[in-house]
Amino acid sequence: MAQSGVRRHPTMSTLQRNHFPEALLASAGAAVSQRTSRTTLAATLAALACVVGGYWSTIAAMAGIWARSDTFAHGFVVAPISLWLIWRNRAQLASAGGNPSWRLLILVAAAGFGWLLGELTQINALRQFAVVALIVLAVPVIAGVDVFRRIAFPLAFLFFAVPFGEFLLPRLMEWTAIFAVAGLRATGIPVYQDGLQFVIPSGTWSVVEACSGVRYLIASVMMGTLFAYLTYRSLHRRIIFVAVSFVVPIVANWVRAYMIVLLGHLSSNKLAVGVDHLIYGWLFFGIVMLVMFWIGSRWREDEEPAGTMAAATARAPSAPGATSQRIWRSAIAFVVVAAAPLLAQQVLGGAVRGPVPELAAVTPSDGWLPSTTPVTAWRPRYVGPSAERFETLVKDGRPVGLYLGLYRNQSNARKLVSSENTLVASTDNHWFSARMGSRDWDLPEQRVSAQVSELRSSTGERLRVWQWFWVDGHLTGSDARAKAYSAWAQLRGRGDDGAVVIVVTPVSPTATARADADAALEAFTRAEAGAIGTALQATRVGR
C-alpha cells in the first residue's frame, strides 16, 4: 500500500523564530545608522566648504607661503597625510555614533574672534591657526565628540600646515654662533666673535638665517610627531619621541655649523662654501634623522591584531545617533557662528582712510638743533611706509638721527610689525647687527621699553640704535604689545595708524662709549618724546 504523499515543508526553528524580531531590528538599525552617517558626512563637508570659501583669502595666503618658502614647503603634504590617517581609522569611524555637540560653538566663536584679531593686526599665524581651528571644530560640532575622539590626531595634524616658527630665528642663530665659536676654540682655532659674525685665521664667517636650523627643526618635529603616532601606542612614548625630535635637530644644527666652518678652515675655504654649504647641511641632517628614526623604531609598539581591534570596536558602546534634522541644524549653526567674524571685519576694517601727505615735523627742544649733515648713510629696512622722515639733530657736538615711519591702511603686503621690517636686511653685505638688548626709561605718562641694537659696517662704522613703536598714543618696544594696541584701537574705531620710531648715534666698541651713547639717546628721547608724539598724533588726526 502506497504511503500518503504528504510532504512537510521546513519551518524556522524556535530559536530562529525568537531571534527574528531582533535580527530585523538590527538590520533596520544598521540602515538608519548608515543614513545618519551619510547625513553627517554631507553636513560636515557642506560646512567645511562654507568655511574654506569664506576664509579663502587666508587659506590662499597660507598656500602662497608654502610655494615661495622652502622652510614651509611641507605644508603641501599635511592635508593629504591627514586624510590618509582618517582613512586608516575608517573602521572605527563606522561604529561611532553621530551626536552633535552644540556647546562647542563657544570654541568656534573664540576661533573666529582670534581670526578677527589676526585680520585687524595683520598677524598671519593668528589668522591661519584660527581657520585651521574652525576646520577641526566642525567635526565635533556636527559629527559629535565620539567621532572626533577617533580622528583627533589626524585633525590636530592639520595645524602643521600653518607656516609658523620664524620667530625662533634670532635665538637659534645666536645659539648656533655661540656653539660654533665654542667648538672652534675647543679645537684650538683662535676666534674673534662680534655678534653673529666671527673671524678665524682663514676667513670671516657669519651666521645668517639659513644657518639657524629652523628648517631642520620644523621638518623634524612634524616627521617625529607622525612617526610617534604611527609607531607607538602609549602616550608617554609618543611624548618622549616628540621631545627628542625637537632637541635633536637643534643640537645637530650646532654640530653642522661647527663642522662646516672647520671643513672650510682645514681646506683653505675650498670645501663647504657656497652651494656645498647647503648640500652638506641637508646631507648631514638627513643622516641624523635616519639614525633618530632607526633608534626610535627599536622601541616600537605594534598595533593590536585586526581581529582584536574589530572585537573591541564591536564591544564599544556608541552614542545614539542624532536625527538628520539635528545634524543639519548643527551644521547651519556652525556656519553662522564661523561666518560672524567675516561680517565684523567688513564693519571694522572696511573703511579705507586717505593717504598720508607728509609727516608733521618734530619741533626740537632742550637745546637740540636740526643739522643738515646726516649722522649716517644707513637707513632701516622698513617696507612700504605710508610716510617716513629721517632727520639729524645735534646737542653739545653729539649728533642723533631720528627716523619715523608711519603706516596706514595696513595689509599683508605692508604692515608696521613684520618680520620683513628690520634694521639690517639678511642680504645686506655692508651692515651687520652686532648686539641686541633692551632699554627701559620713564616718561611723564608711561614707561617705555626700547629695542637696542648695535650695528657695524664693513668699513668699521658703528651705530647705537634704539627702536620702539607708537600706536594710538602708546609707546612700546614689544611687537606683541604693538599688535595688541593696534587691535584695540581698531575695535574702538580709531583706525590702524602706527609708526616706528628709531633713534641712532655713532658709537665706538668700548663699554664707556656705549654708556655715553645710551645716555645721549636717553636724553634725546626724554626731551623729544613729547614732540614726536605730537607730530604723529597730528598726522593721524589730520587724515
PDB file of N, CA and C in Angstrom, residues 429-432 456-461:
ATOM      1  N   ASN A 429      75.279  93.041   2.694  1.00  0.00           N
ATOM      2  CA  ASN A 429      76.676  92.658   2.889  1.00  0.00           C
ATOM      3  C   ASN A 429      77.526  93.796   3.446  1.00  0.00           C
ATOM      4  N   HIS A 430      76.894  94.932   3.701  1.00  0.00           N
ATOM      5  CA  HIS A 430      77.647  96.086   4.199  1.00  0.00           C
ATOM      6  C   HIS A 430      77.424  96.319   5.689  1.00  0.00           C
ATOM      7  N   TRP A 431      76.187  96.127   6.157  1.00  0.00           N
ATOM      8  CA  TRP A 431      75.868  96.352   7.563  1.00  0.00           C
ATOM      9  C   TRP A 431      75.556  95.035   8.254  1.00  0.00           C
ATOM     10  N   PHE A 432      75.960  94.947   9.535  1.00  0.00           N
ATOM     11  CA  PHE A 432      75.737  93.747  10.335  1.00  0.00           C
ATOM     12  C   PHE A 432      75.231  94.157  11.711  1.00  0.00           C
ATOM     13  N   ARG A 456      77.250  97.462  12.819  1.00  0.00           N
ATOM     14  CA  ARG A 456      78.625  97.666  12.375  1.00  0.00           C
ATOM     15  C   ARG A 456      78.676  97.522  10.862  1.00  0.00           C
ATOM     16  N   SER A 457      79.412  98.414  10.217  1.00  0.00           N
ATOM     17  CA  SER A 457      79.541  98.357   8.765  1.00  0.00           C
ATOM     18  C   SER A 457      80.854  97.692   8.384  1.00  0.00           C
ATOM     19  N   SER A 458      80.950  97.321   7.127  1.00  0.00           N
ATOM     20  CA  SER A 458      82.175  96.694   6.640  1.00  0.00           C
ATOM     21  C   SER A 458      83.351  97.660   6.642  1.00  0.00           C
ATOM     22  N   THR A 459      83.065  98.961   6.735  1.00  0.00           N
ATOM     23  CA  THR A 459      84.130  99.970   6.790  1.00  0.00           C
ATOM     24  C   THR A 459      84.513 100.341   8.209  1.00  0.00           C
ATOM     25  N   GLY A 460      83.852  99.701   9.208  1.00  0.00           N
ATOM     26  CA  GLY A 460      84.205  99.968  10.594  1.00  0.00           C
ATOM     27  C   GLY A 460      83.286 100.936  11.312  1.00  0.00           C
ATOM     28  N   GLU A 461      82.336 101.536  10.628  1.00  0.00           N
ATOM     29  CA  GLU A 461      81.412 102.461  11.289  1.00  0.00           C
ATOM     30  C   GLU A 461      80.481 101.687  12.217  1.00  0.00           C
TER      31      GLU A 461
END
